[in-house]
mmCIF file with all atom_site columns, C-alpha atoms in Angstrom:
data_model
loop_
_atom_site.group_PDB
_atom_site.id
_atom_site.type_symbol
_atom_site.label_atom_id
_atom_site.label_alt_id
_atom_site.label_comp_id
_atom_site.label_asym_id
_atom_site.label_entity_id
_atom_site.label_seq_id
_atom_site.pdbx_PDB_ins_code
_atom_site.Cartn_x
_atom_site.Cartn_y
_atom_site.Cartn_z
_atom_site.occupancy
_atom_site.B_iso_or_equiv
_atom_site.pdbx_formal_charge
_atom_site.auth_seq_id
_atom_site.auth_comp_id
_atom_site.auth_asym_id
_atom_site.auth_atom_id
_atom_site.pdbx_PDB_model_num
ATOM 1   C CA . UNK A 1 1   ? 75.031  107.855 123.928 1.00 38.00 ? 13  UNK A CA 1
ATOM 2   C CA . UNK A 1 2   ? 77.063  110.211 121.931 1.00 40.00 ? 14  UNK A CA 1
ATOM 3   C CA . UNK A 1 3   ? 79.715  109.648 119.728 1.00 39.00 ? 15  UNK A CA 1
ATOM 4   C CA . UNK A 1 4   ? 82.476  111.717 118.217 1.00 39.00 ? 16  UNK A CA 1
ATOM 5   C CA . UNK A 1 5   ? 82.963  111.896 114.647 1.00 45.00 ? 17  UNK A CA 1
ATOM 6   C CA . UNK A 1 6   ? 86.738  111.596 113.894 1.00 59.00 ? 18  UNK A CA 1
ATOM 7   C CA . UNK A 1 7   ? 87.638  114.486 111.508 1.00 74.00 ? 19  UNK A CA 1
ATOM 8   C CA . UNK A 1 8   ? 88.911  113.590 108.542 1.00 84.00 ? 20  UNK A CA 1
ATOM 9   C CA . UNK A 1 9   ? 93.050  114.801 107.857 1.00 86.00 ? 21  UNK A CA 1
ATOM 10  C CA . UNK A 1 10  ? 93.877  116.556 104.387 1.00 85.00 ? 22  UNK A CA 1
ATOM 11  C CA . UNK A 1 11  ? 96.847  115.755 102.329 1.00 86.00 ? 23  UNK A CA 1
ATOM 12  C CA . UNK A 1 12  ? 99.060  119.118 104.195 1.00 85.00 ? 24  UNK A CA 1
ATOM 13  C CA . UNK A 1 13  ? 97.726  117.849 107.856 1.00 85.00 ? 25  UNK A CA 1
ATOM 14  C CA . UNK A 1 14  ? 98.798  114.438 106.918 1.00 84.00 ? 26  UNK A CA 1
ATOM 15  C CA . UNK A 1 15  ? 102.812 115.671 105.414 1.00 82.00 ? 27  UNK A CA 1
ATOM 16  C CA . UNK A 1 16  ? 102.491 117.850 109.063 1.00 81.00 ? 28  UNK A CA 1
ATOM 17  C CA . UNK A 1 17  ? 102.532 113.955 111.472 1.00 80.00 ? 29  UNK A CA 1
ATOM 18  C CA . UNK A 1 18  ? 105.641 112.753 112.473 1.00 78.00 ? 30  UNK A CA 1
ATOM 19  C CA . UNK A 1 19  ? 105.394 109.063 112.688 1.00 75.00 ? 31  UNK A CA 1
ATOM 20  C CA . UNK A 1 20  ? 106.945 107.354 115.807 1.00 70.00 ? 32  UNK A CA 1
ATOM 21  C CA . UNK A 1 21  ? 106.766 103.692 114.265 1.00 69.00 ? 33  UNK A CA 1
ATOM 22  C CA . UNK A 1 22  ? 108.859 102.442 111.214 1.00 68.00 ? 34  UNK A CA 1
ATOM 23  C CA . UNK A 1 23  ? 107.243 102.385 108.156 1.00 70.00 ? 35  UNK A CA 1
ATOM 24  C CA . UNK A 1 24  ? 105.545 104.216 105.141 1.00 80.00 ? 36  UNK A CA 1
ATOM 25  C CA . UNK A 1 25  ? 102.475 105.325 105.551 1.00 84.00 ? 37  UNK A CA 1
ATOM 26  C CA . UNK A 1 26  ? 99.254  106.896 103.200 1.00 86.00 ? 38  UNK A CA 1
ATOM 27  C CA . UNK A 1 27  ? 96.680  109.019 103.968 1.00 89.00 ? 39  UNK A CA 1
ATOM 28  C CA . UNK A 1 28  ? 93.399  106.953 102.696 1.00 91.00 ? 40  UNK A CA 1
ATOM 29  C CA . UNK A 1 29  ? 90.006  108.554 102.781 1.00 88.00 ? 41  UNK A CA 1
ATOM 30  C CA . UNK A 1 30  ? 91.002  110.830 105.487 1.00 86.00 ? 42  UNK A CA 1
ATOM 31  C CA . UNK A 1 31  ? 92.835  108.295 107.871 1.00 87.00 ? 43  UNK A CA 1
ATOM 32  C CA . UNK A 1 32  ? 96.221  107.466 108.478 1.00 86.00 ? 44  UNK A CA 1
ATOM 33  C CA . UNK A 1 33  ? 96.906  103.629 107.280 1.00 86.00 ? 45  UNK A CA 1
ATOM 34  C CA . UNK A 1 34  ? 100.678 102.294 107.735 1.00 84.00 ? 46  UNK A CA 1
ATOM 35  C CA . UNK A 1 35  ? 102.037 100.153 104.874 1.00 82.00 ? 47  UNK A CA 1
ATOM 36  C CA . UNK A 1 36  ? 104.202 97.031  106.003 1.00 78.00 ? 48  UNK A CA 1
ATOM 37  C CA . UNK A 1 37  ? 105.802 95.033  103.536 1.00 81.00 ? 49  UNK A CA 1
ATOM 38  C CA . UNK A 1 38  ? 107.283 91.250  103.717 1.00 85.00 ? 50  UNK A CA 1
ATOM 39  C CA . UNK A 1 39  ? 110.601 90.649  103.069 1.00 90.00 ? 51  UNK A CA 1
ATOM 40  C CA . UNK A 1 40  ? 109.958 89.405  100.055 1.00 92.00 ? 52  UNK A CA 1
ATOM 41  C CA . UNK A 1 41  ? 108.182 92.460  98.917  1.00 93.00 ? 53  UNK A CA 1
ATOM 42  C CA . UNK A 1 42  ? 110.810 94.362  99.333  1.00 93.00 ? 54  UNK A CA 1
ATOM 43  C CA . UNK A 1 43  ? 113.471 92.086  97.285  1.00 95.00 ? 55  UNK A CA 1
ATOM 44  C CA . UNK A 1 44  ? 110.857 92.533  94.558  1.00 97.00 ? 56  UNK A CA 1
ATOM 45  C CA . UNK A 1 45  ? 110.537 96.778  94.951  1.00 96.00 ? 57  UNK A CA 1
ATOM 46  C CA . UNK A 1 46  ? 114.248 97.031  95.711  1.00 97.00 ? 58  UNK A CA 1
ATOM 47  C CA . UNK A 1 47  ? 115.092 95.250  92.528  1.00 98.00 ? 59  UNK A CA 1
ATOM 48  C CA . UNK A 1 48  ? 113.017 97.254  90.115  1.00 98.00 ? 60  UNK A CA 1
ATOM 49  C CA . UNK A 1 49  ? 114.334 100.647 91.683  1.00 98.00 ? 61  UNK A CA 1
ATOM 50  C CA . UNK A 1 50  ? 118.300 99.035  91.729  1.00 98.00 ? 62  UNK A CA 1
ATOM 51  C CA . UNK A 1 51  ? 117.852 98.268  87.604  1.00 98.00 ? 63  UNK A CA 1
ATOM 52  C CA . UNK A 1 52  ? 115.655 101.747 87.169  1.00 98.00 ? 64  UNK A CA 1
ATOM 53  C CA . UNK A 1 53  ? 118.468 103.379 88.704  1.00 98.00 ? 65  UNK A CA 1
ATOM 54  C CA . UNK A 1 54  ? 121.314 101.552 86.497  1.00 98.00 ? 66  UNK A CA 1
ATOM 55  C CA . UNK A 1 55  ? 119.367 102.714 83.576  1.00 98.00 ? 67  UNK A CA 1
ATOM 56  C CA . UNK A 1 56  ? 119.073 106.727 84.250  1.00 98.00 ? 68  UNK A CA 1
ATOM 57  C CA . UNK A 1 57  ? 122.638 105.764 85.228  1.00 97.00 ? 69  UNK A CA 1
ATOM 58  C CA . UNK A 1 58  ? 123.512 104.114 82.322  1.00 97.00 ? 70  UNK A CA 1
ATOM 59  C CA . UNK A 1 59  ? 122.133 106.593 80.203  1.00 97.00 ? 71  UNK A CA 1
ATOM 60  C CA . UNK A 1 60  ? 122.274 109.761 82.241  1.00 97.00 ? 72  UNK A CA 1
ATOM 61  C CA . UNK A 1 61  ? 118.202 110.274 82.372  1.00 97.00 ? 73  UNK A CA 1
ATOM 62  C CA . UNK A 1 62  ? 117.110 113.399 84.002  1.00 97.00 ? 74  UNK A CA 1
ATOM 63  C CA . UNK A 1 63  ? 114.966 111.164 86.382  1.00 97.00 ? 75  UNK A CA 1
ATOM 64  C CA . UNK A 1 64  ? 115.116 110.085 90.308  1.00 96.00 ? 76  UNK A CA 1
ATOM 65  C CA . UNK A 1 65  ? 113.999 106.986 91.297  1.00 97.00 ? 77  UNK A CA 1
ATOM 66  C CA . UNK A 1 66  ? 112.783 106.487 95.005  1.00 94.00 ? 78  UNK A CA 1
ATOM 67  C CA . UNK A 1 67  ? 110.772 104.117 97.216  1.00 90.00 ? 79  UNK A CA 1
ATOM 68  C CA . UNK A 1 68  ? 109.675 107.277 100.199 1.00 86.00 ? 80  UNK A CA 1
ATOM 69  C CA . UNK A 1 69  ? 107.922 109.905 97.420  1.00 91.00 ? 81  UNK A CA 1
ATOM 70  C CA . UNK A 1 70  ? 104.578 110.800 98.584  1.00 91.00 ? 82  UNK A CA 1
ATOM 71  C CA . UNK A 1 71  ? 101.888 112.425 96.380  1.00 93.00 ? 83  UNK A CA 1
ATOM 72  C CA . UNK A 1 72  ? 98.720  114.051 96.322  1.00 93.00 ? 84  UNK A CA 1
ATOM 73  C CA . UNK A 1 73  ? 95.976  112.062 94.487  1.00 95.00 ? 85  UNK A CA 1
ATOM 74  C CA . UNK A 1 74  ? 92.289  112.265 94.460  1.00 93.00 ? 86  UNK A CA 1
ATOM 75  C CA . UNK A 1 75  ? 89.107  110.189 94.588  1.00 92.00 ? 87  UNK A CA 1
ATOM 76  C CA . UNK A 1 76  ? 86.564  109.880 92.081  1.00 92.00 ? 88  UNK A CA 1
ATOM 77  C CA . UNK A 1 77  ? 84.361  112.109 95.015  1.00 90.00 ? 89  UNK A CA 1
ATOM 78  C CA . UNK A 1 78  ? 87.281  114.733 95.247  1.00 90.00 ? 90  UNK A CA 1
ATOM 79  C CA . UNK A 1 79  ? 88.935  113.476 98.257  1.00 90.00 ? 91  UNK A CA 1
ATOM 80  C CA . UNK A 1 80  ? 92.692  114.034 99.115  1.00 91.00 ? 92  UNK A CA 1
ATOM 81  C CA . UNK A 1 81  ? 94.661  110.943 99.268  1.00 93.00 ? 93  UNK A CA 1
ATOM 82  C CA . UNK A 1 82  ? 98.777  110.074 100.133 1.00 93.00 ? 94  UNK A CA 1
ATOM 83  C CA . UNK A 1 83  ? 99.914  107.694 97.965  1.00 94.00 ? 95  UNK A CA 1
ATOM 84  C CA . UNK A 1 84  ? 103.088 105.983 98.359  1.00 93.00 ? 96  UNK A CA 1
ATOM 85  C CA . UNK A 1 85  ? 104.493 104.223 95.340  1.00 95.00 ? 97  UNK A CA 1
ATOM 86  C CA . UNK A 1 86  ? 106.752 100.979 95.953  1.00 95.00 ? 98  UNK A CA 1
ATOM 87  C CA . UNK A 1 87  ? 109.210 102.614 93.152  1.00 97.00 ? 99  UNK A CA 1
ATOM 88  C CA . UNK A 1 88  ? 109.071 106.124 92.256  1.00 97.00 ? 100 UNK A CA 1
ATOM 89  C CA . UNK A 1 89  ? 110.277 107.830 89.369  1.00 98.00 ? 101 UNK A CA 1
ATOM 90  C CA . UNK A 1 90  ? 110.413 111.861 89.266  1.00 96.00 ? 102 UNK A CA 1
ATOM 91  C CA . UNK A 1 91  ? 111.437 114.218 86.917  1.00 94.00 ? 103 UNK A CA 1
ATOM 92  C CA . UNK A 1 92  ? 114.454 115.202 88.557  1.00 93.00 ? 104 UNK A CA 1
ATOM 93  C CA . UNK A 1 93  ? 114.028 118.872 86.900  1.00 92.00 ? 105 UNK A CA 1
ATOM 94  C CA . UNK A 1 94  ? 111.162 118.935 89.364  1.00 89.00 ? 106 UNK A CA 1
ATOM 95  C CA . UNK A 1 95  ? 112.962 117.115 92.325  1.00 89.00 ? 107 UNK A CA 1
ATOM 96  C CA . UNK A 1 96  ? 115.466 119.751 91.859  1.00 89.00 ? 108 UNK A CA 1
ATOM 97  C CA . UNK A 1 97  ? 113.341 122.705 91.621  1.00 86.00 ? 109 UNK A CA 1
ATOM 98  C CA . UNK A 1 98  ? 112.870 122.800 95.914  1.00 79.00 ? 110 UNK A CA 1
ATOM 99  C CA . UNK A 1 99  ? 115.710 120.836 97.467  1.00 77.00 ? 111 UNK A CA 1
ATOM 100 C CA . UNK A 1 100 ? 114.578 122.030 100.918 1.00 73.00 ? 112 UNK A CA 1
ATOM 101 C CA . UNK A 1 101 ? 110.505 120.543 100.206 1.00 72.00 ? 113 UNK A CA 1
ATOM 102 C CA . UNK A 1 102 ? 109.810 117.422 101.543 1.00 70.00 ? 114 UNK A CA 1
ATOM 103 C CA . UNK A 1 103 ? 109.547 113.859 99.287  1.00 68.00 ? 115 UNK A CA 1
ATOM 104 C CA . UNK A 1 104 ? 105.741 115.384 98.403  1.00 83.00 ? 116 UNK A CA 1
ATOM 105 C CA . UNK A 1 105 ? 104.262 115.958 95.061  1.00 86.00 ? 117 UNK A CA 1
ATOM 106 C CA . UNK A 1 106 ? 101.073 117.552 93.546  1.00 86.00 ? 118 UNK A CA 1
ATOM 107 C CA . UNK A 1 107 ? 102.013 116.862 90.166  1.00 88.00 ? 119 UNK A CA 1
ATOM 108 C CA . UNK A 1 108 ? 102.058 113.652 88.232  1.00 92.00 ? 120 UNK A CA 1
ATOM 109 C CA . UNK A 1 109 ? 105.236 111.336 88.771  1.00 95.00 ? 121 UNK A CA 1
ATOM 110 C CA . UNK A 1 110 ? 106.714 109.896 85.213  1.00 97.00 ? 122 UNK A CA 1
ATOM 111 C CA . UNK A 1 111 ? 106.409 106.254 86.654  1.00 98.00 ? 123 UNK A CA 1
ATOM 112 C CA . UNK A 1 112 ? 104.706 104.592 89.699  1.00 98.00 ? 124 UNK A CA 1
ATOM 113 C CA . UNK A 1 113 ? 105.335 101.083 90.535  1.00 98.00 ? 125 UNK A CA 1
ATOM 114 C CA . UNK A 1 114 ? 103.100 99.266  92.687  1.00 97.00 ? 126 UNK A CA 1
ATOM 115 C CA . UNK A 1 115 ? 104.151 95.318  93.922  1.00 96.00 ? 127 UNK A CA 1
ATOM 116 C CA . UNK A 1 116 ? 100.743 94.120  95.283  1.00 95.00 ? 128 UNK A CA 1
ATOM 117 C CA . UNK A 1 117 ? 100.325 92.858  98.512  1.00 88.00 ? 129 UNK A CA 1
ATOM 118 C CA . UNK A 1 118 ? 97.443  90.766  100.344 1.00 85.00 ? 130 UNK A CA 1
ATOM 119 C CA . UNK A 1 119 ? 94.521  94.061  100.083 1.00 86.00 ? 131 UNK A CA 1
ATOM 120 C CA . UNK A 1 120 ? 95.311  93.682  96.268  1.00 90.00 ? 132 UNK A CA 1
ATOM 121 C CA . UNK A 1 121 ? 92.407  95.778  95.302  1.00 90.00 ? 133 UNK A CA 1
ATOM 122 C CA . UNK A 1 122 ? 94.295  98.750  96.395  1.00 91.00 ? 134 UNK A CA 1
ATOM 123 C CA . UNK A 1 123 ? 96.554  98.770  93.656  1.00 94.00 ? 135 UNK A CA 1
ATOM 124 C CA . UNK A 1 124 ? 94.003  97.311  90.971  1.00 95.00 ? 136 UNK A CA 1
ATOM 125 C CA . UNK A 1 125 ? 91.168  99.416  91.531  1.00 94.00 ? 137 UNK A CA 1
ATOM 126 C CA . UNK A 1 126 ? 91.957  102.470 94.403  1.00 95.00 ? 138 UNK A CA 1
ATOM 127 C CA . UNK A 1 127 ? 95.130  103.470 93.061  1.00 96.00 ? 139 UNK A CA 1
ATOM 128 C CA . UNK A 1 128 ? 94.602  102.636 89.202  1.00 96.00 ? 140 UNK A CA 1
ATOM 129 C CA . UNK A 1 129 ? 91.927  104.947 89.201  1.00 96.00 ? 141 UNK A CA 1
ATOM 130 C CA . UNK A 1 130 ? 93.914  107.513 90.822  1.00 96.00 ? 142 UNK A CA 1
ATOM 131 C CA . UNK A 1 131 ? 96.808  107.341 88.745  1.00 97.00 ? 143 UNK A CA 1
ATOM 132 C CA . UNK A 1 132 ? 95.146  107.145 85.882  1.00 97.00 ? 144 UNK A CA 1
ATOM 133 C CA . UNK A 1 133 ? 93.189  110.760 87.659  1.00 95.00 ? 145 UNK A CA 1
ATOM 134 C CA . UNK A 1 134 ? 96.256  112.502 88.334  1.00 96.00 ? 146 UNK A CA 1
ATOM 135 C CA . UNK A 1 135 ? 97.745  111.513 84.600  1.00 97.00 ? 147 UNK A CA 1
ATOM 136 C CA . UNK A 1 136 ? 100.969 109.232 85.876  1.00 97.00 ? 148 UNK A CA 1
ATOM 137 C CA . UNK A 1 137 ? 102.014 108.455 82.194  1.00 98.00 ? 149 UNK A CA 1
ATOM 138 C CA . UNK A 1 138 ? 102.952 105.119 83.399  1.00 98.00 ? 150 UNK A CA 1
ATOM 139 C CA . UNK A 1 139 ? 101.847 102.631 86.079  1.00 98.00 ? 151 UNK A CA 1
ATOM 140 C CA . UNK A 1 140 ? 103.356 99.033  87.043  1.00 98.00 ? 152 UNK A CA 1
ATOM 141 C CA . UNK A 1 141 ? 101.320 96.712  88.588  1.00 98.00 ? 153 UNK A CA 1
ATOM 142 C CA . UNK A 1 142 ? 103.698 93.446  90.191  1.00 98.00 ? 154 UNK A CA 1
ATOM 143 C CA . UNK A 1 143 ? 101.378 90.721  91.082  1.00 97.00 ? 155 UNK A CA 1
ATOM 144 C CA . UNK A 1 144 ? 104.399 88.494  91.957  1.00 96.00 ? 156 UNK A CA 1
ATOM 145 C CA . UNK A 1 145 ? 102.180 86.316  94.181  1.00 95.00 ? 157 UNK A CA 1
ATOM 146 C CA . UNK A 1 146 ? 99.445  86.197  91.376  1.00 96.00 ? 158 UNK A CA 1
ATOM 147 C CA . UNK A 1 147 ? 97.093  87.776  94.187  1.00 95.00 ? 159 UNK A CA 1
ATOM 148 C CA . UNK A 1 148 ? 94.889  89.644  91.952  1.00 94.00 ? 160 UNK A CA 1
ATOM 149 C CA . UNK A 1 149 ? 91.464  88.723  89.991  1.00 93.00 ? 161 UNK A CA 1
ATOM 150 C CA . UNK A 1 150 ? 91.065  85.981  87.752  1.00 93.00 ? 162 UNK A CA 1
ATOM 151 C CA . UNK A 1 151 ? 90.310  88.736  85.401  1.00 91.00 ? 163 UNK A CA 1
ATOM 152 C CA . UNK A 1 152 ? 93.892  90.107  85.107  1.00 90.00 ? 164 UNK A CA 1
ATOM 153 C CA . UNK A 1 153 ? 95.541  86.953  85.937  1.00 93.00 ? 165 UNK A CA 1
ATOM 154 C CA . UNK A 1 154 ? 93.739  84.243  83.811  1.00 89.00 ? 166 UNK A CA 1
ATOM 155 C CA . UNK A 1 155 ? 92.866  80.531  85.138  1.00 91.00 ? 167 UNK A CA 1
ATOM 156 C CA . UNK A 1 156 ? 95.281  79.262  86.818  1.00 93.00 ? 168 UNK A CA 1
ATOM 157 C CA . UNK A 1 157 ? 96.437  82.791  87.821  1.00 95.00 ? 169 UNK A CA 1
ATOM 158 C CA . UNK A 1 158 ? 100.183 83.217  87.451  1.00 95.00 ? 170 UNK A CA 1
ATOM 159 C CA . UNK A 1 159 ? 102.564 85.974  88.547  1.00 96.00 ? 171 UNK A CA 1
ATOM 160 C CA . UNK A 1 160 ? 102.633 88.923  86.153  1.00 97.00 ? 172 UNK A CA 1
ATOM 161 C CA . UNK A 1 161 ? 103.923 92.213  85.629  1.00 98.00 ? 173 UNK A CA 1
ATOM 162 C CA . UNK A 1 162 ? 101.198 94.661  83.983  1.00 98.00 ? 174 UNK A CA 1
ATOM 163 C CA . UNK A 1 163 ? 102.337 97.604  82.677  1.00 98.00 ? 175 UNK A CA 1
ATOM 164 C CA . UNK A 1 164 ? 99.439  100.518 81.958  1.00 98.00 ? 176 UNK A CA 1
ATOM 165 C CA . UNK A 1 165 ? 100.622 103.477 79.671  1.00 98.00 ? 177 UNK A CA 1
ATOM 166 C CA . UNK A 1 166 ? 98.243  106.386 79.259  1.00 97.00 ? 178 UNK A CA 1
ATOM 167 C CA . UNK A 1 167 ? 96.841  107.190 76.362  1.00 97.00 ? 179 UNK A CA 1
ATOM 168 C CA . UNK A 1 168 ? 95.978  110.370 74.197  1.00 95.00 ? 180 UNK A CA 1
ATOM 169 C CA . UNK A 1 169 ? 92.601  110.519 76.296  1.00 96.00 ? 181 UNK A CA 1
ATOM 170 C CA . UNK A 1 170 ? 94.041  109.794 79.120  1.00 95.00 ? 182 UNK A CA 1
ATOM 171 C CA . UNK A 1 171 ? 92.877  106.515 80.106  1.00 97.00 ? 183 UNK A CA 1
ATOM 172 C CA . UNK A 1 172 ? 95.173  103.317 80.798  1.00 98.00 ? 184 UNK A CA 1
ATOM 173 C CA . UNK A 1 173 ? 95.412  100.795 78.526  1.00 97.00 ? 185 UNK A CA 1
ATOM 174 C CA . UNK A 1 174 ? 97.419  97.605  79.941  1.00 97.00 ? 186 UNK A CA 1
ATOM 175 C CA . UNK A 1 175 ? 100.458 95.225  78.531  1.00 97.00 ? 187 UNK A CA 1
ATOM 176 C CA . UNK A 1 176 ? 100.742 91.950  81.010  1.00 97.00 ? 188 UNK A CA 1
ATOM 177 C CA . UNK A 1 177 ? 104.059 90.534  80.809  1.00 97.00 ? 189 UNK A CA 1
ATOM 178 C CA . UNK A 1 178 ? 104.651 86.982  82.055  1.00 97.00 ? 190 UNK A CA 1
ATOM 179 C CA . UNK A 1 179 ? 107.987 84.553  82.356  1.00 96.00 ? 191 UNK A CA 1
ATOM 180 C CA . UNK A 1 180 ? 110.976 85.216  79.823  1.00 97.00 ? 192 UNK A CA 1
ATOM 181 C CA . UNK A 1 181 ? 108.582 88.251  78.034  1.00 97.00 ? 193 UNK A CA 1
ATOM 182 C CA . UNK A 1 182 ? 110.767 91.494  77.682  1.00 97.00 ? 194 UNK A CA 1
ATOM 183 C CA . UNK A 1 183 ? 109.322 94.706  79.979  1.00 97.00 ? 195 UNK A CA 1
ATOM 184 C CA . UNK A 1 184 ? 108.109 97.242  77.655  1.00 97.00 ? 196 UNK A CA 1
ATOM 185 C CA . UNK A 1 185 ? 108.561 100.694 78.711  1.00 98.00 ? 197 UNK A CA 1
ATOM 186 C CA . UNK A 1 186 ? 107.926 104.087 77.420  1.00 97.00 ? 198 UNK A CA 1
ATOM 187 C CA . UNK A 1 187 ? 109.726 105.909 79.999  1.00 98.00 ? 199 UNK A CA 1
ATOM 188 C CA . UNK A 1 188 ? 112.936 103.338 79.761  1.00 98.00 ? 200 UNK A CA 1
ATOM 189 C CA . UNK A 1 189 ? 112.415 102.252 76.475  1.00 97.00 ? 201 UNK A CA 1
ATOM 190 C CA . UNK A 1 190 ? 116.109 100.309 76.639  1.00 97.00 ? 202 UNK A CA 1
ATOM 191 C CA . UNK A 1 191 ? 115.451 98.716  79.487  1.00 97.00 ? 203 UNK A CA 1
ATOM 192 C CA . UNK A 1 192 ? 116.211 95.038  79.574  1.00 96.00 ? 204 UNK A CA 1
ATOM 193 C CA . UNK A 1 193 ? 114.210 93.506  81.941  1.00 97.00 ? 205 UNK A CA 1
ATOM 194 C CA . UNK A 1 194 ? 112.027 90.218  81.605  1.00 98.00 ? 206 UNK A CA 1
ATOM 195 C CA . UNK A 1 195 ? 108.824 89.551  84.184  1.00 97.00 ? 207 UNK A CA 1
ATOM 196 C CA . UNK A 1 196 ? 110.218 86.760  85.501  1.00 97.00 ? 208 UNK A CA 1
ATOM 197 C CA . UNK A 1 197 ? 113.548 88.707  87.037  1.00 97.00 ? 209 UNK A CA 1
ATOM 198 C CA . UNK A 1 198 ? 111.493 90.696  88.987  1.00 97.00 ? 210 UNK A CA 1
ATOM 199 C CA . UNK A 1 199 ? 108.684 88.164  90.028  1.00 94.00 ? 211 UNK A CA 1
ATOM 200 C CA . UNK A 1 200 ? 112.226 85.924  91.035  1.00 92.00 ? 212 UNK A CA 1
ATOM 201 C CA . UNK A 1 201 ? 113.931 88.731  92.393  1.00 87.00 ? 213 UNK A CA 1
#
């Protein structure tokens, strides 16, 4: 008995599928996976982009925030993957700079947001490491379930909000932020925004 090999899609083959089903999908380790989100979930990521959004409004940032931005990111073996964040935030210089493109980026975002879902490890681990790869200054991890590892979360686990900033060797280095503490942000460094409005939201 023979079987086929299925042959693995790059990150352009992958940006080529139209998708017949709802959804947002990545490309992971070759293969198509389809993300669907609770309700919940999506309170939570529509929250942080609504108050991301007030703030480059409020301040008139040259950044775009969206939830449907695709990029390119790599494994630690060199394989292409399709990320895409919960909450995006771009550089709108480089939005701007091909109108006509699609939502797809090679270079780093400013700001990925990530609310974890039940395959936790994804956004701990998988995508961590490929953030942290591609050089996303800054990476938010919403555990608003407190799904994650004791080792993030303590004992008892309890929701949290960790913010990772890179640093000058470009490796993460993590802020949790739990209840009534203030969001620290180098990207919106005005932003008012405690843990527990988004973990509530």
């Amino acid at each position: 008995m023979t079987t086929t090999k299925q042959k693995l899609l790059t990150f352009e083959q992958f940006l080529d599928i139209e998708f017949d089903e709802e959804g947002f999908y990545e490309l992971v380790n070759g293969e198509i996976v389809r993300k669907l989100a609770t309700r919940q979930h999506d309170n939570v990521a529509e929250f942080i982009s609504d108050s991301l959004k007030d703030e480059v409004k409020r301040l008139n940032l040259n950044y775009r925030v969206s939830g449907r931005v695709v990029v390119k990111t790599l494994t630690p073996d060199g394989r292409e993957q399709g990320r895409t964040p919960d909450v995006s935030v771009v550089d709108k210089t480089l939005w701007d700079s091909n109108l006509s493109a699609y939502t797809a980026f090679l270079k780093p975002l400013q700001l990925a947001v990530e609310v974890v879902s039940t395959n936790w490890e994804d956004d701990y681990i998988d995508k961590l490491d490929e953030y942290q790869r591609l050089g996303i200054p800054e990476y938010w991890i919403v555990d608003y379930l407190a799904l994650g590892s004791r080792n993030y979360l303590g004992n008892p686990k309890v929701p949290t909000v960790f913010v990772f900033l890179l640093d000058e060797s470009g490796v993460y280095q993590y802020t949790p932020y739990r209840g009534a503490e203030r969001i620290i942000s180098r990207t919106f460094p005005e932003l008012m925004l405690t843990a527990e409005q988004i973990i509530q939201a």
